[in-house]
Amino acid sequence: MSDFLPLTIGDSSYAKNAVKYIEILNKLRRMGAQSAVDLPTVVFCGNQSAGKSSLLEAISGIQLPRSDGTCTRCVMEIRLIKSSSEWSCQVSLRKEYDNFDEKLIRPEETKFGRIITHPNEVEIVARRAQKALLNPNCKPEDYFEWDFESLSYEEDADKNALKFTKNVVCLEIKGPNVPNLSLIDLPGIIRHVEKVEDERFIRLIEELVENYISKEKSIIVATISCKDEIDNQAIITLAKKADKQGLRTLGVLTKPDTIEEGTHDTWMKIMRGDAHRLALGYYVVRNPKPKELKEGITFKEARKNEKNFFDNEEPWRSFYIRDRLGVEHLQKKLSDLLIDAIKRTLPSIKKEIEDKLEKIREELEQVPEQLGENPRLELFRMIKKCANSIRDLISCSNDHTDLWQEINEELGKFKHNLCSTRPIFEIGDERFDTLKEFLKPINEDVIIAENNDELHIVKEIDVSDSVNKARGRLLPGFIPYSSVVSLIKKHQKRWKSPAFDCLHEINEIMTKHVNESADKIFSRFPALVGRIKFRAMEYLQECKQDTERHINFINDIEGNNFPFTLDEGSMNLSKAEYLKNIQEVIEKNNRSMLSRRVINGNQDTFEIMASAMSYFKIAFKRYADMISMTIIHAFIDNFAKDIEEKFLDACEPMEGEEDFEITELIKEDENISKRRDNLLETEKHLRSMLYSLVRFGC
C-alpha cells in the first residue's frame, strides 16, 4: 500500500504548503459547512460500470465496496491528507438529512468504529458504515462488527430500511505517501432496474448528482467509459447542464483497452480537444480488469501495468500530451485544482458566512426572546412591555406617530362633518358662511369635498316668518328671544351624529393598534393572546361607553333652552360686523338694476340672523374642541391609564377554570420556538465556521 503512490506528490514543497489548505477544507466539512455555504469540492460522477470505483481506488490507495450491480447507496467523502504518521483511516458518518429526508441545519459527523490501520480493512468497514446509514432507526454501533454472512450487496440491500440515502460516509486517510486531496464519490447513474418498484431510484440518483455538480465551486470529474459512445453516457448531459461553458468539468476516460479496433480516432479527438471541449481537458486511465482484481493485483502492479499500456499500445504510445495519461498525473492535477480553488475562494467563503450571520441576526431581532424560568415574572414583564408600548403609541413617545396620524385624520373629518350641519344664511342673492375659515384643512394637500345639496339654507324671509310667529305680548322694539333659541336649537340637533361617528371610527383605530401591540408581545402564546385581546376589547368598550355618556352630556348642555357664552366681546364684535355686512348687501341689492326683488326686511330679522351667525361661530368651534378633547381624555387617555391593570385581570382564573395554571398561558407556539431554535442553531453553526477561518488566518 505505502509504495504505490509517487513520492513527488507527497514530498513536494508545494504539497507541504498545501496541507494546511486541505486541513481547513476538511475541518469545514467535518462541521457541515457545506450545508450553509458552497465549498470547493472535487465530485466524481459517472454512469454505473464506468470504472469510477476502480479510479477512486487507484487515487486513494484503498479498496472500496464494489459489485456488478449497485453497491454505492450513499454519498462517500474521501479525505486524503499527507502526514508523517503511519497510515490510518477513520470512518465517520455525517448526517445531513433527518429520518424524514429534511435537511438538517447543522449536520452531525460522528466516528464509526475504531481507527483502521491497514488498507485492506477499509472496504468492509465502509460497507458497514453504509449499512448503518441505510438503517437510521438503529444505533450505528450495532454495525461496528456486522457480519454480512456472505450475502451479496443486492441480497443485503433488500434487508435495509432504505435503498438509498443522501447522508454521507466519510473516510479520512492519513499517511506519509497520501496525496493532499478531498473528493466526493456519488452513486453511479443508472438507466435500468430489474424491479419496477426500484424505478424511482433512477431519478433519485440523478437528482443527487445534479445537486452536487450544480454548485459553482464544484470541480466535476466526469468518469467516461471508452466501452460506450460518449454521447450515450448520461453524465455528459448532466455535466453540460450544470456547467454550460465547460469551465469546471474534467473528463476522465476509463477502460481504454476496450476501444474497438478502428474507432480510436474518436477518442483521440476528444483527448486533443477537437471534440467535446472542456476547459480542464481530459485524462485517460487504465485500471485493472475484473480478472486481475480477482487474482489480487496490487496497487503498485496496477500502476506498472498502466504505464506499460500507455508506453507500448497505440495510439497512446504516440500521443504527445504525456501528462494526460495515467492515474498519477490525474492525481496531481486534481490536487492542484483543489488547492488553487481553496486558496482562491476562501475570502469569498468568509464573506458569504459573514453576510449570512448578519441576516440571521436581523431575523433573530424579529423573533421574541426565550422566556426565563419564572413564568409569573415573565408574564408580568410582558404585560408591562405591552402596556408601555400602547402608552408609547398614545403619547407619541419614541417617534410612534402612526396612531395619532390616523386619529388626527378622523378628528379632521369630524370637524368637516360637523360643519356640514351649519346653516348658511341667505339675504337676497348673498350667502353668509360663518365657518368658511374654520373649514380650511390643516394639511393643504388634503381636499375634502363638500356637497352643497346637504347644506341648510336659512333665508331672510324664513327668519322673518319665525319672528312674526314668536311675537306675542311684546312692546315695539323688543326681539322675541324664543325665535333666536329656536333657530339655534334646530341646527344643534344635527351635531350629535358627527360626534358619535367620530368616536366610532377612532374606536376602530384603537382596536386595530391595541390588537397589533398585543400580537407583537403575546401572539406566540396561543392560550394567552386571546384572553389579553378579549380583556383589552372589553375595556375599550367600557371606555367608549363612558365617552358616549360624556358626549351626551355635552349635547345636553349645548342643546338646552338657554344658549350660552361668556365671550361677550367676540359675540358683539362678530354681530356688529355681520350687521354691517348685511346692510351693505341690502344697499347693494336695492341699487342693482338686475336684482330680482327689493329687500325691505325687518331690522329685527337682521338682528336675529346676525346674533345666530355670531353664536354659531363661537358654538361650533367650542363643540368641536369639547368633543375632540372628550374623546382624547375619556376614551384614549383613560384606556391607556388602566390597561396594564386590565391585562393583569386577564391572567386571573375565569369562571369554570378550577384547574387554572398560569404556566399553561405562556406555553409558546411551537412554530415560533422552533424558528428561534433553528435561527440560534444556524447562528452558532455559522459562527463556528467563521472562527475556524479566522484562526486559519483568512
XYZ file of C-alpha atoms in Angstrom:
698
model
C 0.000 0.000 0.000
C 2.633 2.509 1.050
C 4.684 2.253 -2.137
C 2.096 2.550 -4.854
C 1.936 6.356 -4.962
C 4.550 8.683 -6.489
C 6.589 10.422 -3.838
C 6.617 13.606 -5.892
C 3.103 14.471 -4.787
C 3.501 13.870 -1.100
C 7.042 15.176 -0.688
C 6.955 18.310 -2.862
C 7.254 21.659 -1.114
C 4.032 22.674 -2.867
C 2.227 19.753 -1.254
C 3.660 20.516 2.167
C 2.442 24.093 1.876
C -0.920 22.833 0.586
C -1.607 20.599 3.586
C -2.988 23.489 5.604
C -5.490 24.322 2.859
C -6.729 20.744 2.716
C -6.953 20.727 6.518
C -9.131 23.851 6.673
C -11.391 22.443 3.935
C -11.720 19.147 5.796
C -12.372 20.984 9.048
C -15.185 22.955 7.454
C -16.608 19.741 6.011
C -16.463 17.955 9.367
C -18.568 20.697 10.918
C -21.019 20.551 7.995
C -20.183 23.933 6.487
C -21.228 22.668 3.047
C -24.849 22.799 4.198
C -24.605 26.572 4.624
C -22.047 27.707 2.037
C -20.641 26.388 -1.207
C -17.204 24.792 -0.642
C -14.619 23.778 -3.247
C -15.348 20.127 -3.970
C -13.954 17.504 -6.337
C -17.003 15.463 -7.344
C -16.584 12.058 -9.003
C -19.599 11.012 -11.001
C -20.428 8.779 -13.918
C -22.618 6.026 -15.226
C -22.743 2.774 -13.342
C -19.955 0.437 -14.514
C -17.984 3.352 -15.994
C -14.959 2.375 -13.912
C -15.453 5.058 -11.280
C -14.811 2.740 -8.322
C -11.537 1.488 -9.821
C -10.475 5.068 -10.468
C -11.184 6.120 -6.884
C -9.334 3.095 -5.557
C -6.336 3.979 -7.680
C -6.307 7.576 -6.377
C -6.964 6.766 -2.726
C -4.988 3.553 -2.441
C -7.814 1.659 -0.729
C -10.382 -0.900 -1.798
C -13.940 0.408 -1.843
C -17.222 -1.531 -1.798
C -17.896 -2.797 -5.313
C -20.145 -5.277 -7.103
C -21.589 -5.952 -10.538
C -24.779 -4.132 -9.536
C -25.389 -1.029 -7.457
C -23.190 -1.132 -4.379
C -22.784 2.575 -3.576
C -26.064 3.573 -1.984
C -24.928 6.778 -0.319
C -22.531 9.658 -0.874
C -18.941 8.868 0.078
C -16.413 11.544 1.009
C -12.726 10.628 0.860
C -10.258 12.972 2.561
C -6.638 12.291 1.719
C -4.094 14.052 3.922
C -0.310 13.769 3.789
C 1.045 13.068 7.267
C 4.340 11.997 8.780
C 2.499 9.461 10.949
C 1.749 5.854 9.998
C -1.032 5.148 7.537
C -4.512 5.300 9.129
C -8.149 5.675 8.193
C -11.019 6.923 10.334
C -14.511 6.173 9.033
C -17.267 8.592 10.096
C -20.951 9.087 9.425
C -22.165 12.545 8.521
C -25.885 13.024 8.890
C -27.034 15.893 6.667
C -30.689 14.817 6.463
C -33.055 13.592 9.163
C -35.223 10.465 9.020
C -37.892 12.436 7.112
C -35.376 13.465 4.440
C -35.420 17.064 5.720
C -32.103 18.895 5.538
C -30.512 19.469 8.934
C -29.487 22.984 9.927
C -26.286 21.678 11.404
C -25.017 18.349 10.027
C -23.656 15.907 12.585
C -20.486 13.926 11.951
C -19.693 11.027 14.289
C -16.891 8.491 14.206
C -17.804 4.992 13.125
C -15.752 2.439 14.996
C -12.025 2.419 15.695
C -9.210 3.823 13.594
C -8.237 1.438 10.772
C -4.522 0.770 10.431
C -4.483 -1.439 7.345
C -5.905 -0.526 3.899
C -7.409 -3.985 3.400
C -9.868 -3.360 6.232
C -11.419 -0.219 4.705
C -13.813 -1.968 2.334
C -15.687 -3.965 4.976
C -15.856 -1.031 7.438
C -17.096 1.331 4.693
C -19.751 -1.241 3.782
C -20.827 -1.490 7.437
C -20.941 2.309 7.710
C -23.153 2.493 4.654
C -25.471 -0.127 6.170
C -25.699 1.967 9.361
C -26.876 4.972 7.297
C -29.395 2.822 5.443
C -30.918 1.755 8.767
C -31.341 5.092 10.572
C -33.603 3.750 13.300
C -30.822 1.522 14.613
C -27.746 2.576 16.544
C -24.563 2.936 14.443
C -22.632 0.801 16.937
C -24.915 -2.117 16.088
C -22.998 -2.326 12.792
C -19.404 -1.893 14.001
C -18.768 -5.647 13.682
C -21.641 -6.567 11.368
C -21.351 -9.969 9.685
C -22.793 -9.937 6.159
C -22.782 -13.766 6.095
C -21.542 -13.953 2.506
C -24.552 -12.017 1.285
C -24.097 -10.079 -1.951
C -24.670 -6.343 -1.988
C -28.017 -6.829 -3.718
C -29.155 -9.505 -1.255
C -28.153 -7.413 1.719
C -29.783 -4.278 0.256
C -33.192 -5.946 0.434
C -32.830 -6.212 4.217
C -32.144 -2.488 4.767
C -34.763 0.076 5.796
C -33.671 2.405 2.968
C -32.495 1.693 -0.554
C -30.540 4.964 -0.821
C -29.643 7.842 1.479
C -28.343 11.363 0.976
C -26.247 11.089 4.122
C -22.502 10.599 3.839
C -19.876 8.011 4.731
C -16.591 9.849 5.343
C -13.148 8.233 5.007
C -10.282 10.316 6.387
C -6.988 8.754 5.299
C -3.609 9.935 6.548
C -0.137 8.711 5.761
C 3.303 9.678 4.500
C 2.567 8.755 0.866
C -1.005 10.010 0.749
C -1.762 12.934 -1.605
C -3.472 16.128 -0.433
C -6.912 15.731 -1.892
C -10.530 15.710 -0.815
C -13.204 14.268 -3.057
C -16.836 13.201 -3.218
C -17.923 9.862 -4.696
C -21.533 9.750 -5.868
C -23.573 6.642 -6.659
C -23.305 5.578 -10.290
C -26.033 6.869 -12.598
C -28.412 4.090 -13.598
C -30.807 3.855 -16.513
C -32.439 0.466 -15.930
C -33.531 -1.552 -12.871
C -34.749 -5.115 -12.555
C -37.637 -4.364 -10.191
C -40.443 -1.976 -11.115
C -40.575 -0.617 -7.567
C -36.939 0.471 -7.894
C -37.546 2.722 -10.902
C -37.834 5.768 -8.652
C -34.146 5.393 -7.746
C -33.156 6.249 -11.313
C -34.366 9.809 -10.816
C -33.290 9.938 -7.156
C -29.629 9.279 -8.059
C -29.800 11.699 -10.966
C -31.134 14.440 -8.676
C -28.383 13.716 -6.169
C -25.741 14.073 -8.883
C -27.349 17.275 -10.177
C -27.401 18.743 -6.676
C -23.656 18.227 -6.170
C -22.381 19.210 -9.602
C -24.624 22.289 -9.967
C -22.717 24.142 -7.233
C -20.393 26.757 -8.683
C -17.390 25.698 -6.599
C -17.648 22.032 -7.600
C -14.970 20.544 -9.840
C -16.806 17.906 -11.851
C -14.807 14.756 -12.569
C -16.885 13.070 -15.256
C -15.946 9.402 -15.495
C -16.495 8.280 -19.109
C -16.169 4.684 -20.223
C -14.497 4.115 -23.599
C -16.591 0.956 -23.846
C -19.629 3.018 -24.871
C -20.107 6.019 -27.135
C -19.631 9.256 -25.233
C -22.944 10.721 -26.366
C -24.791 7.769 -24.844
C -23.450 8.417 -21.343
C -25.820 10.339 -19.058
C -23.026 12.087 -17.166
C -22.167 14.097 -20.299
C -25.689 15.534 -20.475
C -25.806 16.279 -16.741
C -22.346 17.891 -16.731
C -23.212 20.136 -19.694
C -26.415 21.190 -17.987
C -24.618 22.063 -14.741
C -21.518 23.569 -16.380
C -22.776 25.079 -19.623
C -19.436 26.623 -20.620
C -17.404 23.575 -19.573
C -15.151 25.627 -17.289
C -15.103 23.341 -14.246
C -15.546 19.889 -15.747
C -12.650 17.482 -16.150
C -13.222 14.349 -18.202
C -11.610 11.029 -17.297
C -11.690 8.294 -19.930
C -11.625 4.798 -18.456
C -11.233 1.346 -19.980
C -9.143 2.479 -22.980
C -8.207 -1.171 -23.558
C -11.832 -1.884 -24.578
C -11.901 0.541 -27.530
C -12.835 -1.334 -30.688
C -10.275 -1.512 -33.474
C -10.603 1.393 -35.889
C -12.539 3.678 -33.506
C -9.583 5.121 -31.589
C -9.664 8.327 -33.610
C -12.971 9.372 -31.996
C -11.393 9.243 -28.561
C -8.140 10.855 -29.689
C -10.103 13.860 -30.978
C -11.622 14.197 -27.524
C -8.201 13.958 -25.862
C -6.786 16.636 -28.202
C -9.742 18.938 -27.542
C -11.131 18.701 -31.055
C -14.467 17.321 -29.810
C -16.490 17.774 -26.616
C -14.119 20.535 -25.498
C -13.618 21.157 -21.795
C -11.514 23.925 -20.254
C -9.860 21.425 -17.898
C -9.434 18.860 -20.654
C -9.433 15.081 -20.481
C -7.288 12.403 -18.841
C -7.223 8.726 -19.643
C -6.518 5.946 -17.131
C -6.166 2.202 -17.397
C -7.189 0.290 -14.292
C -7.190 -3.466 -13.581
C -9.732 -5.693 -15.279
C -12.119 -7.823 -13.158
C -9.914 -10.859 -13.782
C -6.824 -9.027 -12.480
C -8.728 -7.892 -9.406
C -9.805 -11.446 -8.640
C -6.201 -12.530 -8.923
C -5.285 -9.989 -6.216
C -3.275 -7.486 -8.236
C -1.549 -4.876 -6.040
C -1.795 -1.120 -6.484
C 1.869 -0.988 -7.435
C 1.412 -3.653 -10.104
C -1.692 -1.886 -11.409
C 0.209 1.345 -11.922
C 3.091 -0.506 -13.563
C 0.684 -2.234 -15.957
C -0.953 1.105 -16.711
C 2.407 2.672 -17.590
C 3.320 -0.261 -19.832
C -0.026 0.047 -21.593
C 0.412 3.726 -22.460
C 4.097 3.260 -23.362
C 3.515 0.349 -25.721
C -0.043 0.466 -27.074
C -1.074 2.661 -29.981
C -2.344 5.293 -30.333
C -1.341 6.088 -26.744
C 2.361 5.409 -27.318
C 2.409 8.199 -29.915
C 0.170 10.621 -28.001
C 2.217 13.746 -27.405
C 0.471 15.094 -24.231
C 2.045 12.540 -21.890
C 0.948 14.257 -18.668
C -2.662 13.420 -19.563
C -2.071 9.685 -19.338
C -2.312 7.691 -16.125
C -3.665 7.955 -12.603
C -0.548 9.621 -11.195
C -0.869 12.631 -13.486
C -4.611 12.852 -12.851
C -3.996 12.652 -9.137
C -1.608 15.597 -9.197
C -3.896 17.641 -11.449
C -6.855 17.175 -9.131
C -4.751 18.092 -6.107
C -3.530 21.256 -7.844
C -7.048 22.222 -8.926
C -8.466 21.746 -5.451
C -5.676 23.625 -3.666
C -5.948 26.530 -6.105
C -9.725 26.585 -5.677
C -9.428 26.660 -1.881
C -6.888 29.497 -1.974
C -8.990 31.464 -4.438
C -12.364 31.063 -2.745
C -11.608 31.221 0.988
C -12.105 35.027 1.147
C -15.454 34.790 -0.636
C -16.495 31.890 1.624
C -15.694 34.017 4.665
C -17.675 36.936 3.222
C -20.634 34.670 2.491
C -20.593 33.374 6.073
C -20.420 36.939 7.454
C -23.350 38.003 5.264
C -25.418 35.009 6.373
C -24.586 35.754 10.021
C -25.756 39.335 9.625
C -29.009 38.163 8.031
C -29.578 35.594 10.789
C -29.036 38.238 13.470
C -31.539 40.524 11.756
C -34.070 37.692 11.717
C -33.408 36.935 15.381
C -34.254 40.532 16.252
C -37.727 39.902 14.843
C -38.236 36.786 16.961
C -39.240 37.097 20.648
C -36.596 36.176 23.192
C -36.820 32.904 25.019
C -38.622 33.123 28.363
C -36.849 32.780 31.697
C -37.528 30.135 34.329
C -40.093 32.104 36.410
C -43.362 32.082 34.416
C -45.215 34.586 36.607
C -42.353 37.071 36.487
C -42.040 36.653 32.723
C -45.786 37.170 32.315
C -45.752 40.399 34.337
C -42.755 41.615 32.359
C -44.543 41.025 29.059
C -47.732 42.691 30.318
C -45.782 45.779 31.325
C -43.982 45.768 27.996
C -47.267 45.581 26.072
C -48.931 48.271 28.216
C -45.901 50.538 27.763
C -45.942 50.022 24.010
C -49.615 51.120 23.941
C -48.792 54.151 26.107
C -45.935 54.999 23.767
C -48.364 54.978 20.857
C -50.821 57.199 22.704
C -48.170 59.616 23.997
C -46.239 59.592 20.685
C -43.094 58.561 22.568
C -40.071 57.288 20.656
C -41.409 58.686 17.384
C -44.522 56.475 17.459
C -46.805 58.730 15.403
C -48.768 56.218 13.305
C -51.712 56.055 15.722
C -52.091 59.805 16.007
C -51.790 60.364 12.297
C -54.886 58.210 11.887
C -56.696 59.803 14.860
C -55.941 63.332 13.652
C -57.299 62.438 10.254
C -60.566 61.271 11.850
C -60.773 64.412 14.006
C -60.338 66.447 10.846
C -63.184 64.544 9.221
C -65.296 65.120 12.335
C -64.746 68.864 12.100
C -65.735 68.806 8.460
C -68.821 66.650 9.094
C -69.832 68.846 11.998
C -69.504 71.997 9.922
C -71.564 70.344 7.209
C -74.544 70.753 9.572
C -74.071 74.536 9.760
C -76.760 76.905 8.431
C -75.947 79.168 5.504
C -77.766 82.471 5.879
C -79.119 83.980 2.653
C -80.140 87.613 2.182
C -81.082 88.499 -1.327
C -78.585 86.805 -3.598
C -75.809 86.880 -0.982
C -74.919 83.982 1.310
C -73.148 84.255 4.642
C -70.943 81.238 5.623
C -69.811 81.864 9.190
C -67.466 78.827 9.320
C -65.737 79.141 5.979
C -62.347 79.900 7.560
C -62.834 77.184 10.181
C -63.231 74.574 7.427
C -59.784 75.121 5.899
C -57.804 71.827 6.241
C -54.630 71.851 8.320
C -52.952 69.814 5.607
C -53.321 71.758 2.363
C -52.771 68.519 0.406
C -55.988 67.081 1.822
C -59.038 68.217 -0.100
C -62.401 67.356 1.426
C -65.275 67.610 -0.995
C -68.461 69.246 0.199
C -71.903 68.511 -1.146
C -73.767 71.808 -1.462
C -77.050 69.917 -1.623
C -76.615 68.911 2.034
C -76.157 72.482 3.270
C -79.159 74.012 5.042
C -80.030 77.430 3.639
C -81.698 79.839 6.062
C -83.364 82.633 4.111
C -84.177 86.049 5.445
C -87.875 85.553 4.736
C -87.916 82.304 6.800
C -86.411 84.098 9.786
C -88.908 86.942 9.363
C -91.811 84.475 9.455
C -90.341 82.847 12.568
C -90.076 86.227 14.310
C -93.634 87.124 13.468
C -94.941 83.775 14.771
C -92.981 84.144 18.008
C -94.099 87.693 18.673
C -96.666 87.858 21.463
C -97.247 90.449 24.148
C -94.105 92.416 23.388
C -93.566 96.137 23.311
C -92.408 97.543 19.987
C -88.577 97.342 19.530
C -88.168 94.096 21.502
C -86.964 90.947 19.669
C -88.654 87.661 20.649
C -85.868 85.574 22.303
C -87.603 82.311 21.500
C -87.084 82.797 17.769
C -83.296 83.022 18.289
C -83.292 79.915 20.502
C -85.462 78.011 18.032
C -83.118 78.823 15.155
C -80.043 77.724 17.121
C -81.545 74.503 18.526
C -82.878 73.446 15.144
C -79.320 73.109 13.837
C -77.660 71.911 17.041
C -79.738 68.714 16.870
C -77.601 67.672 13.909
C -74.323 67.879 15.861
C -74.709 64.586 17.728
C -74.343 62.278 14.741
C -70.866 63.508 13.610
C -69.642 63.250 17.214
C -70.671 59.615 17.610
C -69.413 58.756 14.125
C -66.024 60.173 15.083
C -65.927 58.157 18.302
C -66.829 55.000 16.380
C -64.034 55.485 13.828
C -61.450 56.259 16.494
C -62.583 53.160 18.376
C -61.848 51.135 15.235
C -58.382 52.695 15.005
C -57.668 51.990 18.676
C -58.896 48.404 18.273
C -56.512 47.818 15.398
C -53.452 49.279 17.133
C -54.171 47.646 20.505
C -54.583 44.237 18.854
C -51.360 44.752 16.898
C -49.493 45.623 20.111
C -50.929 42.562 21.834
C -49.992 40.339 18.903
C -46.400 41.589 18.907
C -45.940 40.549 22.525
C -48.338 37.652 23.048
C -49.008 36.050 19.652
C -46.511 33.280 20.368
C -48.732 32.183 23.297
C -51.973 30.812 21.773
C -53.637 30.303 25.178
C -52.806 33.829 26.350
C -53.161 36.164 23.384
C -56.919 35.582 23.076
C -57.525 36.414 26.751
C -55.387 39.544 26.560
C -57.121 40.847 23.448
C -60.577 39.940 24.787
C -59.976 41.888 28.030
C -58.485 44.806 26.111
C -61.532 44.969 23.837
C -63.833 44.724 26.844
C -62.114 47.652 28.490
C -62.014 49.610 25.244
C -65.790 49.160 25.040
C -66.163 50.362 28.638
C -64.156 53.477 27.834
C -66.230 54.030 24.693
C -69.491 53.777 26.607
C -68.190 56.202 29.235
C -67.184 58.605 26.451
C -70.639 58.303 24.901
C -72.133 59.438 28.219
C -69.811 62.441 28.202
C -70.790 63.294 24.618
C -74.472 63.042 25.509
C -73.862 65.372 28.446
C -72.142 67.904 26.169
C -75.058 67.683 23.727
C -77.492 68.269 26.572
C -75.567 71.372 27.609
C -75.317 72.748 24.098
C -78.909 71.918 23.217
C -80.722 73.346 26.249
C -83.128 76.290 26.112
C -80.507 78.797 27.076
C -77.623 79.173 24.585
C -74.637 80.472 26.497
C -71.217 82.046 26.104
C -69.034 84.230 28.300
C -67.237 85.510 25.231
C -69.366 88.642 25.082
C -66.670 90.650 23.324
C -66.310 88.254 20.396
C -70.059 87.841 20.192
C -70.743 91.569 19.982
C -67.856 92.200 17.609
C -68.986 89.461 15.216
C -72.606 90.595 15.429
C -71.707 94.174 14.592
C -69.611 93.019 11.665
C -72.397 90.797 10.334
C -74.968 93.613 10.683
C -72.660 95.906 8.751
C -72.213 93.287 6.033
C -75.966 92.678 5.904
C -76.626 96.380 5.488
C -74.096 96.602 2.679
C -75.735 93.643 0.933
C -79.177 95.234 1.248
C -77.997 98.538 -0.167
C -76.112 96.848 -2.991
C -79.134 94.696 -3.813
C -81.586 97.536 -3.837
C -79.339 99.683 -6.080
C -78.828 96.912 -8.619
C -81.000 97.038 -11.739
C -80.566 93.248 -12.029
C -81.940 92.473 -8.578
C -84.943 90.203 -8.612
C -86.564 91.933 -5.646
C -86.127 94.827 -3.239
C -85.138 93.822 0.321
C -87.398 95.597 2.801
C -86.605 93.207 5.649
C -87.472 93.934 9.232
C -84.495 95.080 11.292
C -85.476 92.505 13.936
C -84.938 89.777 11.338
C -81.435 91.002 10.552
C -80.629 91.282 14.278
C -81.642 87.664 14.835
C -79.666 86.472 11.823
C -76.548 88.387 12.927
C -76.920 87.069 16.511
C -77.334 83.480 15.302
C -74.341 83.751 12.990
C -72.187 85.179 15.800
C -73.250 82.455 18.216
C -72.769 79.637 15.726
C -69.248 80.886 15.029
C -68.418 80.503 18.728
C -70.512 77.395 19.491
C -69.330 75.309 16.540
C -65.676 75.769 17.449
C -66.409 75.198 21.126
C -68.327 71.992 20.406
C -65.653 70.654 18.017
C -62.964 71.214 20.643
C -65.031 69.795 23.507
C -65.942 66.608 21.629
C -62.367 66.101 20.433
C -60.954 66.677 23.932
C -63.559 64.374 25.456
C -62.700 61.543 23.058
C -58.982 62.054 23.714
C -59.319 62.217 27.503
C -62.273 59.962 28.374
C -61.614 57.355 25.701
C -57.964 57.288 24.615
C -56.095 58.546 27.691
C -58.269 56.716 30.218
C -57.778 53.471 28.296
C -54.002 53.880 28.390
C -54.076 54.760 32.067
C -55.545 51.467 33.293
C -54.759 48.981 30.510
C -51.933 47.331 32.446
C -54.303 46.520 35.291
C -56.819 45.058 32.819
C -54.103 42.892 31.242
C -53.323 41.513 34.710
C -57.019 40.743 35.198
C -56.918 38.671 32.013
C -54.331 36.388 33.624
C -56.582 35.524 36.557
C -58.782 32.390 36.511
C -62.031 32.819 34.609
C -65.341 31.275 35.557
C -65.173 27.497 35.256
C -61.355 27.330 35.318
C -60.932 25.320 38.516
C -57.668 23.732 37.353
C -56.204 27.023 36.121
C -52.401 27.035 35.808
C -50.593 30.231 34.850
C -47.859 28.181 33.178
C -50.446 26.998 30.645
C -50.925 30.579 29.492
C -47.326 31.031 28.467
C -46.838 27.836 26.545
C -45.144 29.130 23.437
C -46.329 28.395 19.912
C -44.199 25.509 18.661
C -43.595 27.184 15.292
C -42.105 30.266 16.937
C -39.934 28.350 19.395
C -38.780 26.067 16.582
C -37.927 29.043 14.367
C -35.951 30.713 17.159
C -34.113 27.467 17.947
C -33.302 26.996 14.261
C -32.007 30.545 13.934
C -29.886 30.224 17.077
C -28.514 26.896 15.901
C -27.733 28.350 12.473
C -26.039 31.349 14.088
C -23.943 29.044 16.261
C -23.027 26.930 13.237
C -22.020 29.925 11.119
C -20.055 31.446 13.985
C -18.034 28.270 14.481
C -17.254 28.231 10.756
C -16.182 31.877 10.853
C -13.956 31.304 13.889
C -12.248 28.421 12.096
C -11.488 30.648 9.101
C -10.245 33.475 11.332
C -7.939 31.122 13.244
C -6.690 29.837 9.896
C -5.692 33.392 9.029
C -8.344 34.167 6.453
